Coordinates of C-alpha atoms in Angstrom, one line a residue:
M1 CA 113.2 110.2 151.2
R2 CA 113.5 113.4 150.5
V3 CA 113.8 114.7 146.6
S4 CA 115.4 117.7 145.7
K5 CA 112.9 120.5 144.1
P6 CA 114.4 120.3 140.4
R7 CA 114.0 116.5 140.4
A8 CA 110.4 116.7 142.0
V9 CA 109.4 119.1 139.1
V10 CA 110.8 116.9 136.9
A11 CA 109.3 113.7 138.2
A12 CA 105.8 115.3 138.5
L13 CA 106.1 116.6 134.9
L14 CA 107.0 112.8 133.8
C15 CA 103.9 111.2 135.5
A16 CA 101.8 114.1 133.9
L17 CA 103.3 113.0 130.3
L18 CA 102.8 109.2 131.1
A19 CA 99.2 109.8 132.5
T20 CA 98.2 111.5 129.0
C21 CA 100.5 109.8 126.6
G22 CA 102.1 106.7 128.2
N23 CA 99.1 104.4 126.2
P24 CA 98.9 105.2 122.7
L25 CA 95.5 103.2 122.6
K26 CA 94.0 105.6 124.9
G27 CA 90.5 106.7 123.5
K28 CA 91.2 105.0 120.2
N29 CA 90.3 101.7 118.6
P30 CA 93.1 99.2 119.5
N31 CA 92.3 97.3 116.1
W32 CA 93.0 100.4 114.0
Y33 CA 96.3 100.5 115.6
N34 CA 96.9 96.5 114.2
G35 CA 96.9 98.2 110.6
Y36 CA 99.2 100.7 111.7
V37 CA 101.7 98.7 113.3
Y38 CA 101.6 96.1 110.1
G39 CA 101.8 99.4 108.0
T40 CA 104.7 100.5 109.9
R41 CA 106.8 97.3 109.8
G42 CA 106.0 97.3 106.1
Y43 CA 107.5 100.3 105.7
T44 CA 110.7 99.6 107.5
L45 CA 111.4 96.0 105.6
F46 CA 110.7 98.0 102.4
A47 CA 113.5 100.6 103.2
Q48 CA 115.6 98.0 104.2
G49 CA 115.2 96.4 100.9
K50 CA 113.3 93.3 102.2
L51 CA 110.6 93.7 99.7
E52 CA 108.8 90.3 99.8
P53 CA 108.4 90.4 103.6
A54 CA 107.4 94.2 103.3
I55 CA 104.4 93.2 101.1
L56 CA 103.5 90.3 103.8
S57 CA 103.4 93.0 106.1
Y58 CA 101.3 95.8 104.1
Q59 CA 98.7 92.9 103.3
K60 CA 98.1 92.5 106.6
A61 CA 97.8 96.2 107.1
L62 CA 95.5 96.5 104.2
A63 CA 93.2 93.6 106.0
E64 CA 92.9 95.5 109.1
A65 CA 92.2 98.7 107.1
S66 CA 89.5 97.1 105.1
R67 CA 88.0 95.3 107.9
F68 CA 87.6 98.6 110.0
D69 CA 86.8 100.7 106.5
I70 CA 89.5 102.9 106.8
P71 CA 89.5 104.2 102.8
Q72 CA 92.5 106.3 103.3
Q73 CA 94.4 103.6 105.0
V74 CA 93.4 100.7 102.5
A75 CA 94.6 103.1 99.5
L76 CA 97.8 103.6 101.5
Y77 CA 98.6 100.0 102.0
T78 CA 97.4 99.1 98.3
F79 CA 99.9 101.8 96.9
N80 CA 102.7 100.8 98.8
I81 CA 101.8 96.7 98.0
A82 CA 102.5 98.0 94.2
R83 CA 105.5 99.9 94.8
C84 CA 106.9 97.1 96.3
F85 CA 106.2 94.7 93.2
S86 CA 107.2 97.7 91.1
E87 CA 111.0 97.3 92.8
L88 CA 110.8 93.4 92.1
D89 CA 110.3 94.3 88.4
K90 CA 106.7 92.5 89.0
Y91 CA 104.9 94.9 86.7
D92 CA 101.4 93.2 86.2
S93 CA 101.0 93.0 90.0
A94 CA 102.2 96.3 90.5
L95 CA 99.8 97.8 88.0
T96 CA 96.7 95.9 89.5
Y97 CA 97.8 97.5 93.0
F98 CA 98.2 100.9 91.7
Q99 CA 95.0 101.4 89.6
R100 CA 93.2 99.9 92.6
S101 CA 95.0 102.5 94.9
Y102 CA 94.3 105.0 92.4
T103 CA 90.8 104.4 92.5
G104 CA 91.0 104.9 96.5
F105 CA 92.5 108.0 96.4
V106 CA 90.1 109.7 93.8
F107 CA 87.1 108.4 96.1
C108 CA 89.0 109.9 99.1
S109 CA 89.4 113.2 97.4
D110 CA 93.3 113.3 97.7
G111 CA 94.7 115.0 95.0
A112 CA 98.2 114.7 95.7
D113 CA 98.1 111.1 96.3
S114 CA 96.0 110.4 93.2
R115 CA 98.2 112.4 91.0
R116 CA 101.5 110.6 92.4
C117 CA 99.9 107.3 92.3
A118 CA 98.9 108.2 88.4
G119 CA 102.8 109.4 87.9
F120 CA 103.4 105.6 89.1
I121 CA 101.1 103.8 86.7
A122 CA 102.4 106.0 83.7
L123 CA 105.8 104.6 84.8
T124 CA 104.6 101.0 85.3
F125 CA 103.1 100.9 81.9
S126 CA 106.2 102.8 80.4
S127 CA 108.0 99.5 82.0
M128 CA 105.7 97.2 80.3
G129 CA 106.2 98.6 77.1
G130 CA 103.2 100.6 76.9
G131 CA 104.1 103.9 75.8
D132 CA 101.0 105.4 74.7
S133 CA 99.1 104.1 77.8
A134 CA 102.2 105.5 80.1
L135 CA 101.8 109.1 78.5
A136 CA 97.9 109.1 79.0
W137 CA 98.3 108.7 82.3
Y138 CA 101.0 111.1 82.5
K139 CA 98.8 113.7 80.9
Q140 CA 95.8 113.3 83.0
A141 CA 97.8 113.3 86.2
T142 CA 99.6 116.9 85.1
A143 CA 96.4 118.5 83.8
V144 CA 96.2 119.6 87.4
T145 CA 98.6 122.1 88.9
A146 CA 100.3 120.5 91.5
D147 CA 102.0 122.0 94.5
K148 CA 105.2 123.3 94.1
K149 CA 107.2 120.6 96.2
E150 CA 105.7 118.1 93.7
R151 CA 107.7 119.8 90.9
P152 CA 111.1 117.2 91.1
F153 CA 108.7 113.9 91.0
W154 CA 107.3 115.2 87.8
L155 CA 110.5 116.2 86.2
S156 CA 111.6 113.0 87.2
V157 CA 108.7 110.8 85.9
H158 CA 109.1 112.8 82.9
G159 CA 112.7 112.3 82.3
R160 CA 112.3 108.4 82.7
L161 CA 109.4 108.5 80.0
L162 CA 111.7 110.4 77.7
W163 CA 114.7 107.9 78.3
R164 CA 112.7 104.9 77.5
R165 CA 111.4 106.5 74.8
D166 CA 115.0 106.7 73.5
H167 CA 115.2 110.7 74.1
G168 CA 118.0 110.2 76.7
K169 CA 119.8 113.3 76.2
E170 CA 116.7 115.3 76.6
A171 CA 116.2 113.3 79.7
L172 CA 119.3 114.3 81.6
D173 CA 117.9 117.7 81.8
Y174 CA 115.2 116.8 83.8
F175 CA 116.7 114.5 85.8
E176 CA 119.5 117.3 86.4
E177 CA 116.9 120.0 87.5
A178 CA 115.2 117.3 89.4
F179 CA 118.2 116.7 91.7
D180 CA 118.7 120.3 92.2
L181 CA 115.0 120.5 93.6
Y182 CA 115.6 117.3 95.7
K183 CA 118.5 118.8 97.3
K184 CA 116.8 121.9 98.3
Q185 CA 114.4 119.3 100.1
K186 CA 117.3 117.2 101.2
A187 CA 115.7 114.4 99.8
Y188 CA 118.7 112.3 99.5
N189 CA 117.4 108.9 98.2
A190 CA 115.7 110.8 95.5
M191 CA 118.8 112.4 94.7
A192 CA 120.7 109.4 94.7
Q193 CA 117.8 108.0 92.0
M194 CA 118.6 111.0 89.6
C195 CA 122.3 110.1 89.7
S196 CA 121.8 106.5 89.2
M197 CA 119.4 107.6 85.9
R198 CA 121.9 109.6 84.7
A199 CA 124.4 107.4 85.0
E200 CA 122.4 104.9 83.2
I201 CA 122.0 107.3 80.0
Y202 CA 126.0 107.8 80.1
R203 CA 126.4 104.1 80.0
W204 CA 124.3 103.9 77.2
Y205 CA 125.8 106.1 75.2
A206 CA 129.4 104.4 76.2
D207 CA 130.3 107.8 78.3
Y208 CA 131.8 105.4 80.8
P209 CA 133.9 108.0 82.7
E210 CA 131.1 110.5 83.0
A211 CA 128.6 107.4 84.0
K212 CA 131.3 106.1 86.9
K213 CA 131.3 109.8 87.8
C214 CA 127.5 109.9 88.5
I215 CA 126.9 106.2 90.0
E216 CA 129.8 107.3 92.5
E217 CA 127.5 110.3 93.3
A218 CA 124.5 108.1 93.6
L219 CA 126.1 105.6 95.9
F220 CA 127.5 109.0 97.9
W221 CA 123.8 110.2 98.6
G222 CA 122.3 107.0 99.1
D223 CA 124.4 106.5 101.8
K224 CA 123.0 109.7 103.5
S225 CA 119.3 108.1 103.4
V226 CA 118.0 105.3 105.5
L227 CA 115.9 104.1 102.4
R228 CA 118.1 101.2 100.7
Y229 CA 115.2 99.3 98.9
D230 CA 117.0 100.6 95.9
R231 CA 120.4 100.1 96.7
F232 CA 120.7 97.0 94.7
R233 CA 120.3 98.2 91.4
M234 CA 122.5 101.2 92.0
V235 CA 125.7 98.7 93.0
L236 CA 124.8 96.5 90.2
A237 CA 125.1 99.2 88.0
A238 CA 128.6 100.3 89.1
A239 CA 129.6 96.5 88.7
A240 CA 128.4 97.2 84.9
I241 CA 130.1 100.2 84.4
C242 CA 133.4 99.1 85.7
A243 CA 133.4 96.3 83.2
C244 CA 132.8 98.9 80.7
L245 CA 136.3 100.5 82.1
N246 CA 138.2 97.2 82.1
D247 CA 138.2 97.6 85.8
R248 CA 137.8 94.0 86.4
E249 CA 138.6 94.2 90.8
G250 CA 135.8 97.2 90.4
V251 CA 133.5 94.3 88.6
A252 CA 134.2 91.9 91.3
W253 CA 133.9 94.1 94.2
Y254 CA 130.6 95.8 93.3
Y255 CA 129.1 92.2 91.8
Q256 CA 129.7 90.4 95.3
R257 CA 128.1 93.8 96.9
A258 CA 125.0 93.6 94.7
C259 CA 124.6 89.8 95.4
A260 CA 125.0 90.4 99.3
C261 CA 122.1 93.4 99.2
A262 CA 119.9 91.6 96.5
P263 CA 116.1 91.9 97.9
S264 CA 114.6 88.4 98.2
G265 CA 112.9 87.5 95.1
M266 CA 114.9 89.6 92.8
P267 CA 116.8 87.7 90.3
V268 CA 120.7 88.8 90.1
P269 CA 122.1 88.7 86.7
P270 CA 124.8 86.3 86.2
F271 CA 128.8 87.4 86.5
E272 CA 129.4 87.0 83.3
K273 CA 126.7 89.1 81.9
I274 CA 127.8 92.1 83.9
K275 CA 131.6 91.5 82.5
E276 CA 130.1 91.7 78.8
C277 CA 129.7 95.5 79.2
G278 CA 126.1 95.4 77.5
K279 CA 123.7 97.9 77.5
T280 CA 121.5 95.9 79.6
L281 CA 122.1 94.4 83.0
Q282 CA 119.3 91.5 82.4

């Protein structure tokens, strides 16, 4: 059978590509890829908001990385497990894994990851009511000059710490600046989080129209991201804001959506609680 010259060239290039790249395990220890596969699956589950299955997958990845002594991967998968526990509001477990991860990153001389991990440790202590410990970790992490790309993250951490110390109006400025920087990076999920935090603050101060505007922006930017792990919180916040605006249909609609997308293991507040228009959702 004759093959046209262009097709012959394409066929030859394809054969060459398959010969060099067709087997991703070629020249590698296949056991290293076991951890990679489990880790990739864990990230996919995390992004989808399937947090408990993500933890199981990350734990398998961690076991493989530990078995073959890949410390950077051990620190990374430990950190990812901590993130899952944090999103499930299981702060004791999250703190344990964050601290283990931090130690690993420090010994691997990974300054950026160790600083980021320290930021999450600060936020975890803050969520547990440990304001002094949170501040100490924050100061430790920011003592070293970070890359400019890290600035929006640290603005968001600073804003959250301020908010949890009842400095909501000051925190708004940090979230707005972080949003602007994240927008330049096209970090849509982070942008959605900043809008959600602003909505929470405005709801606390009973500025419900502004809160609704912010939460709608959060959902808008969240729709542009593949990350859905925190979608539940945003939709539930939208239901609570609608309750404060006496929008009964909105409350019911958002609450049903929140129940449908709630991660396994995450308790959903009863509908009657949401309808009360309280300052907290739990």
